[in-house]
Amino acid sequence: MTNETPKQLGYYFPAEWQPHEATWLTWPYLDDSFPGLLNEVYPSYTLFVKYIADVEKVRIIVPSQQVKNNATGLLNAIGAKISSIEFYIHPTNDVWCRDHGPAFVINRSGKLPKAIVDWEFNAWGGKYSYQLDNQIPAFVAKQFGFRVFRPGIVME
């Protein structure tokens, strides 16, 4: 293992519009994320997933097999392309995968495989519980065998 930074090794963050392999999401399952409204979120959320799955792979973090089964049932009920949806079981504190999920970097030369930058996540200065969310980048890296860079700074 070297102390070189991702930049020194030729890695960069791809732009939002660049082609990508999949969209990562976290399935809403805790009432705390949408107090009193969780069940009202599912119709829109499943439709959102369906539209993405129509054109690309969707990878969704769920806390348990039971939640995965419930999510699959809701997605099947609206005709989502289940073959384009993958589930990964790991509990989370909240639903905002954009904030706690993996940050992928790509090597410019193509000689090194994709990697993940694992920023520290502290839920906006400890405003909310975050210990499970902070584990997600390392969990995803382990699932795919990706190298992990840990700069030791808080991003959210």
Short mmCIF file of N, CA and C in Angstrom, two decimals:
data_model
loop_
_atom_site.label_atom_id
_atom_site.label_comp_id
_atom_site.label_asym_id
_atom_site.label_seq_id
_atom_site.Cartn_x
_atom_site.Cartn_y
_atom_site.Cartn_z
N MET A 1 0.85 -1.18 0.00
CA MET A 1 0.00 0.00 0.00
C MET A 1 0.89 1.24 0.00
N THR A 2 0.53 2.21 -0.78
CA THR A 2 1.32 3.44 -0.91
C THR A 2 0.56 4.60 -0.28
N ASN A 3 1.26 5.66 0.00
CA ASN A 3 0.63 6.86 0.56
C ASN A 3 0.26 7.86 -0.53
N GLU A 4 0.34 7.43 -1.77
CA GLU A 4 0.01 8.33 -2.87
C GLU A 4 -1.48 8.68 -2.85
N THR A 5 -1.75 9.88 -3.27
CA THR A 5 -3.14 10.33 -3.33
C THR A 5 -3.79 9.82 -4.62
N PRO A 6 -5.12 9.81 -4.66
CA PRO A 6 -5.78 9.43 -5.91
C PRO A 6 -5.30 10.27 -7.10
N LYS A 7 -5.13 11.56 -6.89
CA LYS A 7 -4.68 12.43 -7.99
C LYS A 7 -3.29 12.01 -8.47
N GLN A 8 -2.39 11.73 -7.54
CA GLN A 8 -1.03 11.31 -7.92
C GLN A 8 -1.04 10.01 -8.70
N LEU A 9 -2.05 9.19 -8.46
CA LEU A 9 -2.16 7.92 -9.16
C LEU A 9 -2.97 8.02 -10.45
N GLY A 10 -3.42 9.24 -10.77
CA GLY A 10 -4.14 9.44 -12.02
C GLY A 10 -5.65 9.30 -11.93
N TYR A 11 -6.20 9.33 -10.72
CA TYR A 11 -7.65 9.23 -10.56
C TYR A 11 -8.31 10.60 -10.63
N TYR A 12 -9.57 10.60 -11.03
CA TYR A 12 -10.38 11.82 -11.04
C TYR A 12 -11.83 11.46 -10.76
N PHE A 13 -12.60 12.47 -10.35
CA PHE A 13 -14.03 12.29 -10.17
C PHE A 13 -14.71 12.54 -11.51
N PRO A 14 -15.46 11.57 -12.00
CA PRO A 14 -16.15 11.79 -13.27
C PRO A 14 -17.27 12.82 -13.10
N ALA A 15 -17.52 13.56 -14.15
CA ALA A 15 -18.61 14.55 -14.13
C ALA A 15 -19.96 13.84 -14.07
N GLU A 16 -20.96 14.53 -13.58
CA GLU A 16 -22.30 13.95 -13.44
C GLU A 16 -22.84 13.40 -14.75
N TRP A 17 -22.49 14.02 -15.87
CA TRP A 17 -23.06 13.63 -17.15
C TRP A 17 -22.27 12.52 -17.85
N GLN A 18 -21.13 12.13 -17.28
CA GLN A 18 -20.35 11.06 -17.91
C GLN A 18 -21.07 9.72 -17.73
N PRO A 19 -20.88 8.83 -18.70
CA PRO A 19 -21.49 7.50 -18.56
C PRO A 19 -21.06 6.85 -17.25
N HIS A 20 -21.97 6.11 -16.66
CA HIS A 20 -21.66 5.41 -15.42
C HIS A 20 -22.37 4.05 -15.42
N GLU A 21 -21.91 3.19 -14.57
CA GLU A 21 -22.41 1.82 -14.55
C GLU A 21 -23.77 1.69 -13.89
N ALA A 22 -24.00 2.48 -12.83
CA ALA A 22 -25.24 2.32 -12.07
C ALA A 22 -25.50 3.56 -11.22
N THR A 23 -26.74 3.69 -10.80
CA THR A 23 -27.12 4.72 -9.83
C THR A 23 -27.33 4.02 -8.49
N TRP A 24 -26.70 4.57 -7.45
CA TRP A 24 -26.82 4.02 -6.10
C TRP A 24 -27.88 4.79 -5.32
N LEU A 25 -28.73 4.05 -4.61
CA LEU A 25 -29.77 4.63 -3.76
C LEU A 25 -29.80 3.89 -2.43
N THR A 26 -30.41 4.51 -1.45
CA THR A 26 -30.70 3.85 -0.18
C THR A 26 -32.21 3.82 -0.03
N TRP A 27 -32.76 2.66 0.26
CA TRP A 27 -34.21 2.50 0.36
C TRP A 27 -34.71 3.14 1.66
N PRO A 28 -35.76 3.98 1.56
CA PRO A 28 -36.33 4.57 2.78
C PRO A 28 -37.07 3.51 3.59
N TYR A 29 -36.71 3.41 4.86
CA TYR A 29 -37.38 2.42 5.71
C TYR A 29 -37.59 2.91 7.14
N LEU A 30 -36.97 3.99 7.52
CA LEU A 30 -37.13 4.52 8.87
C LEU A 30 -38.09 5.71 8.86
N ASP A 31 -39.02 5.68 9.76
CA ASP A 31 -39.98 6.77 9.84
C ASP A 31 -39.30 8.10 10.15
N ASP A 32 -38.14 8.05 10.82
CA ASP A 32 -37.42 9.29 11.15
C ASP A 32 -37.04 10.10 9.91
N SER A 33 -36.83 9.43 8.78
CA SER A 33 -36.45 10.14 7.56
C SER A 33 -37.61 10.95 6.99
N PHE A 34 -38.82 10.46 7.19
CA PHE A 34 -40.04 11.13 6.70
C PHE A 34 -41.11 11.01 7.78
N PRO A 35 -40.96 11.74 8.90
CA PRO A 35 -41.85 11.56 10.05
C PRO A 35 -43.33 11.59 9.67
N GLY A 36 -44.00 10.47 9.93
CA GLY A 36 -45.42 10.36 9.67
C GLY A 36 -45.80 10.24 8.21
N LEU A 37 -44.81 10.22 7.31
CA LEU A 37 -45.10 10.22 5.88
C LEU A 37 -44.43 9.07 5.12
N LEU A 38 -43.78 8.18 5.81
CA LEU A 38 -42.99 7.15 5.12
C LEU A 38 -43.80 6.40 4.07
N ASN A 39 -44.98 5.94 4.40
CA ASN A 39 -45.78 5.19 3.43
C ASN A 39 -46.21 6.04 2.25
N GLU A 40 -46.29 7.34 2.44
CA GLU A 40 -46.65 8.23 1.33
C GLU A 40 -45.48 8.46 0.38
N VAL A 41 -44.28 8.15 0.82
CA VAL A 41 -43.08 8.32 -0.01
C VAL A 41 -42.97 7.22 -1.06
N TYR A 42 -43.41 6.01 -0.73
CA TYR A 42 -43.17 4.86 -1.59
C TYR A 42 -43.73 4.97 -3.02
N PRO A 43 -44.92 5.49 -3.23
CA PRO A 43 -45.38 5.57 -4.63
C PRO A 43 -44.44 6.39 -5.52
N SER A 44 -43.99 7.53 -5.03
CA SER A 44 -43.08 8.36 -5.83
C SER A 44 -41.69 7.74 -5.91
N TYR A 45 -41.22 7.19 -4.80
CA TYR A 45 -39.88 6.61 -4.78
C TYR A 45 -39.79 5.41 -5.71
N THR A 46 -40.79 4.54 -5.68
CA THR A 46 -40.75 3.37 -6.56
C THR A 46 -40.83 3.78 -8.03
N LEU A 47 -41.60 4.81 -8.32
CA LEU A 47 -41.69 5.30 -9.69
C LEU A 47 -40.34 5.86 -10.15
N PHE A 48 -39.68 6.58 -9.25
CA PHE A 48 -38.34 7.11 -9.50
C PHE A 48 -37.38 5.97 -9.84
N VAL A 49 -37.39 4.91 -9.02
CA VAL A 49 -36.52 3.76 -9.26
C VAL A 49 -36.88 3.11 -10.60
N LYS A 50 -38.17 2.96 -10.87
CA LYS A 50 -38.62 2.34 -12.12
C LYS A 50 -38.07 3.09 -13.33
N TYR A 51 -38.17 4.41 -13.32
CA TYR A 51 -37.70 5.20 -14.46
C TYR A 51 -36.19 5.07 -14.66
N ILE A 52 -35.45 5.03 -13.58
CA ILE A 52 -34.00 4.85 -13.71
C ILE A 52 -33.70 3.45 -14.25
N ALA A 53 -34.37 2.44 -13.68
CA ALA A 53 -34.12 1.04 -14.07
C ALA A 53 -34.51 0.78 -15.53
N ASP A 54 -35.36 1.63 -16.09
CA ASP A 54 -35.71 1.49 -17.51
C ASP A 54 -34.51 1.73 -18.41
N VAL A 55 -33.52 2.52 -17.93
CA VAL A 55 -32.40 2.90 -18.79
C VAL A 55 -31.02 2.51 -18.26
N GLU A 56 -30.93 2.14 -16.97
CA GLU A 56 -29.64 1.74 -16.42
C GLU A 56 -29.83 0.93 -15.15
N LYS A 57 -28.74 0.38 -14.68
CA LYS A 57 -28.73 -0.42 -13.46
C LYS A 57 -28.96 0.48 -12.24
N VAL A 58 -29.73 -0.03 -11.29
CA VAL A 58 -29.94 0.66 -10.02
C VAL A 58 -29.47 -0.27 -8.91
N ARG A 59 -28.65 0.25 -8.03
CA ARG A 59 -28.15 -0.52 -6.89
C ARG A 59 -28.70 0.15 -5.63
N ILE A 60 -29.44 -0.65 -4.85
CA ILE A 60 -30.15 -0.10 -3.71
C ILE A 60 -29.68 -0.77 -2.42
N ILE A 61 -29.33 0.05 -1.44
CA ILE A 61 -28.96 -0.44 -0.13
C ILE A 61 -30.23 -0.58 0.70
N VAL A 62 -30.44 -1.76 1.25
CA VAL A 62 -31.58 -2.05 2.12
C VAL A 62 -31.05 -2.63 3.42
N PRO A 63 -31.80 -2.48 4.53
CA PRO A 63 -31.28 -2.94 5.82
C PRO A 63 -31.43 -4.43 6.09
N SER A 64 -32.32 -5.10 5.35
CA SER A 64 -32.60 -6.49 5.67
C SER A 64 -33.25 -7.19 4.47
N GLN A 65 -33.29 -8.51 4.56
CA GLN A 65 -33.97 -9.29 3.53
C GLN A 65 -35.46 -8.95 3.51
N GLN A 66 -36.05 -8.72 4.66
CA GLN A 66 -37.48 -8.38 4.72
C GLN A 66 -37.76 -7.08 3.98
N VAL A 67 -36.94 -6.07 4.19
CA VAL A 67 -37.14 -4.79 3.48
C VAL A 67 -36.89 -4.99 1.99
N LYS A 68 -35.91 -5.79 1.65
CA LYS A 68 -35.67 -6.09 0.23
C LYS A 68 -36.90 -6.73 -0.39
N ASN A 69 -37.49 -7.69 0.31
CA ASN A 69 -38.70 -8.34 -0.21
C ASN A 69 -39.84 -7.35 -0.37
N ASN A 70 -40.02 -6.46 0.61
CA ASN A 70 -41.07 -5.44 0.51
C ASN A 70 -40.81 -4.50 -0.67
N ALA A 71 -39.57 -4.07 -0.81
CA ALA A 71 -39.21 -3.16 -1.91
C ALA A 71 -39.44 -3.85 -3.25
N THR A 72 -39.02 -5.09 -3.36
CA THR A 72 -39.21 -5.83 -4.61
C THR A 72 -40.70 -5.95 -4.94
N GLY A 73 -41.52 -6.20 -3.93
CA GLY A 73 -42.96 -6.28 -4.15
C GLY A 73 -43.55 -4.97 -4.66
N LEU A 74 -43.13 -3.87 -4.05
CA LEU A 74 -43.62 -2.56 -4.50
C LEU A 74 -43.16 -2.25 -5.92
N LEU A 75 -41.91 -2.59 -6.23
CA LEU A 75 -41.38 -2.34 -7.57
C LEU A 75 -42.03 -3.24 -8.61
N ASN A 76 -42.26 -4.49 -8.26
CA ASN A 76 -42.97 -5.39 -9.18
C ASN A 76 -44.37 -4.89 -9.47
N ALA A 77 -45.04 -4.36 -8.44
CA ALA A 77 -46.42 -3.91 -8.58
C ALA A 77 -46.56 -2.77 -9.59
N ILE A 78 -45.50 -2.00 -9.80
CA ILE A 78 -45.60 -0.91 -10.78
C ILE A 78 -44.89 -1.25 -12.08
N GLY A 79 -44.46 -2.49 -12.22
CA GLY A 79 -43.84 -2.92 -13.47
C GLY A 79 -42.40 -2.50 -13.65
N ALA A 80 -41.68 -2.29 -12.54
CA ALA A 80 -40.26 -1.92 -12.66
C ALA A 80 -39.47 -3.08 -13.24
N LYS A 81 -38.42 -2.75 -13.96
CA LYS A 81 -37.54 -3.74 -14.58
C LYS A 81 -36.60 -4.31 -13.51
N ILE A 82 -37.08 -5.33 -12.81
CA ILE A 82 -36.36 -5.91 -11.67
C ILE A 82 -34.99 -6.44 -12.08
N SER A 83 -34.84 -6.88 -13.31
CA SER A 83 -33.54 -7.40 -13.76
C SER A 83 -32.46 -6.32 -13.77
N SER A 84 -32.86 -5.05 -13.72
CA SER A 84 -31.90 -3.94 -13.70
C SER A 84 -31.66 -3.41 -12.29
N ILE A 85 -32.24 -4.06 -11.29
CA ILE A 85 -32.15 -3.58 -9.90
C ILE A 85 -31.42 -4.62 -9.06
N GLU A 86 -30.39 -4.15 -8.36
CA GLU A 86 -29.63 -5.01 -7.45
C GLU A 86 -29.78 -4.46 -6.03
N PHE A 87 -29.89 -5.34 -5.07
CA PHE A 87 -30.01 -4.94 -3.68
C PHE A 87 -28.78 -5.38 -2.90
N TYR A 88 -28.36 -4.54 -1.97
CA TYR A 88 -27.23 -4.81 -1.09
C TYR A 88 -27.69 -4.57 0.34
N ILE A 89 -27.53 -5.58 1.17
CA ILE A 89 -28.08 -5.51 2.52
C ILE A 89 -27.06 -4.94 3.50
N HIS A 90 -27.40 -3.77 4.05
CA HIS A 90 -26.62 -3.12 5.09
C HIS A 90 -27.53 -2.07 5.74
N PRO A 91 -27.66 -2.07 7.05
CA PRO A 91 -28.52 -1.05 7.68
C PRO A 91 -27.93 0.35 7.53
N THR A 92 -28.80 1.32 7.51
CA THR A 92 -28.40 2.73 7.42
C THR A 92 -29.19 3.53 8.46
N ASN A 93 -28.73 4.73 8.71
CA ASN A 93 -29.46 5.63 9.62
C ASN A 93 -30.45 6.50 8.86
N ASP A 94 -30.20 6.73 7.58
CA ASP A 94 -31.04 7.64 6.81
C ASP A 94 -31.04 7.21 5.35
N VAL A 95 -31.76 7.93 4.54
CA VAL A 95 -32.00 7.53 3.15
C VAL A 95 -31.12 8.26 2.14
N TRP A 96 -30.34 9.23 2.56
CA TRP A 96 -29.67 10.13 1.61
C TRP A 96 -28.35 9.56 1.13
N CYS A 97 -28.42 8.64 0.19
CA CYS A 97 -27.23 7.98 -0.36
C CYS A 97 -26.29 8.97 -1.04
N ARG A 98 -26.81 10.04 -1.58
CA ARG A 98 -25.96 11.06 -2.19
C ARG A 98 -24.97 11.60 -1.17
N ASP A 99 -25.37 11.64 0.10
CA ASP A 99 -24.52 12.17 1.15
C ASP A 99 -23.61 11.12 1.77
N HIS A 100 -24.13 9.92 1.99
CA HIS A 100 -23.33 8.91 2.70
C HIS A 100 -22.81 7.79 1.80
N GLY A 101 -23.20 7.78 0.56
CA GLY A 101 -22.83 6.68 -0.33
C GLY A 101 -21.41 6.77 -0.86
N PRO A 102 -21.04 5.82 -1.70
CA PRO A 102 -19.68 5.79 -2.24
C PRO A 102 -19.42 6.92 -3.23
N ALA A 103 -18.21 7.45 -3.19
CA ALA A 103 -17.76 8.45 -4.17
C ALA A 103 -16.71 7.76 -5.04
N PHE A 104 -17.09 7.47 -6.27
CA PHE A 104 -16.21 6.71 -7.17
C PHE A 104 -15.22 7.63 -7.88
N VAL A 105 -14.02 7.12 -8.06
CA VAL A 105 -13.00 7.80 -8.87
C VAL A 105 -12.52 6.83 -9.94
N ILE A 106 -12.15 7.41 -11.08
CA ILE A 106 -11.74 6.62 -12.24
C ILE A 106 -10.31 7.01 -12.60
N ASN A 107 -9.53 6.02 -13.01
CA ASN A 107 -8.15 6.27 -13.40
C ASN A 107 -8.10 6.75 -14.85
N ARG A 108 -7.44 7.87 -15.08
CA ARG A 108 -7.37 8.46 -16.43
C ARG A 108 -6.75 7.52 -17.46
N SER A 109 -5.75 6.79 -17.04
CA SER A 109 -5.05 5.91 -17.99
C SER A 109 -5.82 4.62 -18.23
N GLY A 110 -6.74 4.30 -17.34
CA GLY A 110 -7.46 3.04 -17.46
C GLY A 110 -6.64 1.85 -16.99
N LYS A 111 -5.43 2.11 -16.51
CA LYS A 111 -4.56 1.02 -16.06
C LYS A 111 -4.89 0.54 -14.66
N LEU A 112 -5.53 1.41 -13.88
CA LEU A 112 -5.93 1.04 -12.52
C LEU A 112 -7.45 0.96 -12.46
N PRO A 113 -7.99 0.04 -11.69
CA PRO A 113 -9.45 -0.10 -11.62
C PRO A 113 -10.11 1.05 -10.85
N LYS A 114 -11.41 1.14 -11.03
CA LYS A 114 -12.21 2.12 -10.30
C LYS A 114 -11.91 1.99 -8.81
N ALA A 115 -12.02 3.10 -8.09
CA ALA A 115 -11.77 3.11 -6.64
C ALA A 115 -12.83 3.97 -5.96
N ILE A 116 -12.82 3.96 -4.66
CA ILE A 116 -13.78 4.74 -3.87
C ILE A 116 -13.02 5.65 -2.92
N VAL A 117 -13.47 6.91 -2.83
CA VAL A 117 -12.98 7.81 -1.80
C VAL A 117 -13.99 7.73 -0.65
N ASP A 118 -13.51 7.34 0.51
CA ASP A 118 -14.36 7.17 1.68
C ASP A 118 -14.17 8.37 2.60
N TRP A 119 -14.93 9.43 2.31
CA TRP A 119 -14.93 10.62 3.17
C TRP A 119 -15.57 10.24 4.49
N GLU A 120 -15.27 10.97 5.50
CA GLU A 120 -16.00 10.81 6.76
C GLU A 120 -17.36 11.49 6.59
N PHE A 121 -18.38 10.87 7.11
CA PHE A 121 -19.73 11.42 7.09
C PHE A 121 -20.15 11.57 8.54
N ASN A 122 -20.61 12.78 8.92
CA ASN A 122 -21.03 12.97 10.30
C ASN A 122 -22.42 13.59 10.41
N ALA A 123 -23.23 13.40 9.39
CA ALA A 123 -24.64 13.85 9.41
C ALA A 123 -24.77 15.31 9.80
N TRP A 124 -24.08 16.15 9.04
CA TRP A 124 -24.20 17.58 9.19
C TRP A 124 -23.81 18.04 10.60
N GLY A 125 -22.61 17.58 11.00
CA GLY A 125 -22.07 17.99 12.29
C GLY A 125 -22.66 17.24 13.47
N GLY A 126 -23.11 16.01 13.24
CA GLY A 126 -23.67 15.20 14.31
C GLY A 126 -25.12 15.54 14.63
N LYS A 127 -25.78 16.21 13.72
CA LYS A 127 -27.18 16.59 13.93
C LYS A 127 -28.08 15.35 14.05
N TYR A 128 -27.70 14.27 13.34
CA TYR A 128 -28.47 13.04 13.35
C TYR A 128 -27.53 11.86 13.60
N SER A 129 -28.09 10.69 13.86
CA SER A 129 -27.29 9.47 13.97
C SER A 129 -26.67 9.19 12.60
N TYR A 130 -25.44 8.70 12.57
CA TYR A 130 -24.78 8.51 11.29
C TYR A 130 -23.81 7.35 11.25
N GLN A 131 -23.61 6.64 12.33
CA GLN A 131 -22.57 5.62 12.37
C GLN A 131 -22.77 4.55 11.29
N LEU A 132 -24.00 4.12 11.06
CA LEU A 132 -24.26 3.12 10.02
C LEU A 132 -24.04 3.71 8.63
N ASP A 133 -24.48 4.94 8.42
CA ASP A 133 -24.30 5.60 7.13
C ASP A 133 -22.82 5.74 6.79
N ASN A 134 -22.02 6.03 7.78
CA ASN A 134 -20.59 6.25 7.56
C ASN A 134 -19.88 4.96 7.11
N GLN A 135 -20.52 3.81 7.29
CA GLN A 135 -19.94 2.53 6.89
C GLN A 135 -20.19 2.18 5.43
N ILE A 136 -21.10 2.89 4.77
CA ILE A 136 -21.55 2.48 3.43
C ILE A 136 -20.44 2.48 2.38
N PRO A 137 -19.60 3.51 2.25
CA PRO A 137 -18.55 3.44 1.21
C PRO A 137 -17.63 2.22 1.36
N ALA A 138 -17.20 1.92 2.57
CA ALA A 138 -16.34 0.76 2.78
C ALA A 138 -17.09 -0.54 2.47
N PHE A 139 -18.37 -0.59 2.82
CA PHE A 139 -19.19 -1.76 2.53
C PHE A 139 -19.28 -1.99 1.02
N VAL A 140 -19.55 -0.93 0.26
CA VAL A 140 -19.65 -1.04 -1.20
C VAL A 140 -18.30 -1.46 -1.78
N ALA A 141 -17.22 -0.86 -1.30
CA ALA A 141 -15.88 -1.22 -1.79
C ALA A 141 -15.61 -2.71 -1.56
N LYS A 142 -16.01 -3.22 -0.41
CA LYS A 142 -15.79 -4.63 -0.11
C LYS A 142 -16.61 -5.52 -1.05
N GLN A 143 -17.83 -5.11 -1.37
CA GLN A 143 -18.68 -5.91 -2.25
C GLN A 143 -18.06 -6.09 -3.63
N PHE A 144 -17.33 -5.07 -4.10
CA PHE A 144 -16.79 -5.08 -5.46
C PHE A 144 -15.27 -5.22 -5.52
N GLY A 145 -14.62 -5.27 -4.37
CA GLY A 145 -13.16 -5.39 -4.35
C GLY A 145 -12.46 -4.12 -4.79
N PHE A 146 -13.08 -2.96 -4.57
CA PHE A 146 -12.48 -1.69 -4.97
C PHE A 146 -11.49 -1.19 -3.92
N ARG A 147 -10.47 -0.55 -4.39
CA ARG A 147 -9.52 0.13 -3.51
C ARG A 147 -10.24 1.29 -2.85
N VAL A 148 -9.85 1.61 -1.62
CA VAL A 148 -10.47 2.70 -0.87
C VAL A 148 -9.40 3.71 -0.48
N PHE A 149 -9.68 4.97 -0.77
CA PHE A 149 -8.84 6.07 -0.30
C PHE A 149 -9.59 6.76 0.83
N ARG A 150 -8.90 7.02 1.94
CA ARG A 150 -9.51 7.66 3.10
C ARG A 150 -8.75 8.95 3.42
N PRO A 151 -9.22 10.09 2.92
CA PRO A 151 -8.51 11.33 3.15
C PRO A 151 -8.64 11.87 4.57
N GLY A 152 -9.59 11.33 5.36
CA GLY A 152 -9.72 11.76 6.76
C GLY A 152 -10.39 13.11 6.93
N ILE A 153 -11.19 13.52 5.95
CA ILE A 153 -11.92 14.78 6.11
C ILE A 153 -13.43 14.52 6.01
N VAL A 154 -14.19 15.38 6.65
CA VAL A 154 -15.64 15.27 6.64
C VAL A 154 -16.19 16.01 5.44
N MET A 155 -17.07 15.33 4.70
CA MET A 155 -17.69 15.97 3.53
C MET A 155 -19.13 16.39 3.81
N GLU A 156 -19.81 15.77 4.71
CA GLU A 156 -21.19 16.15 5.04
C GLU A 156 -21.35 16.15 6.55
#
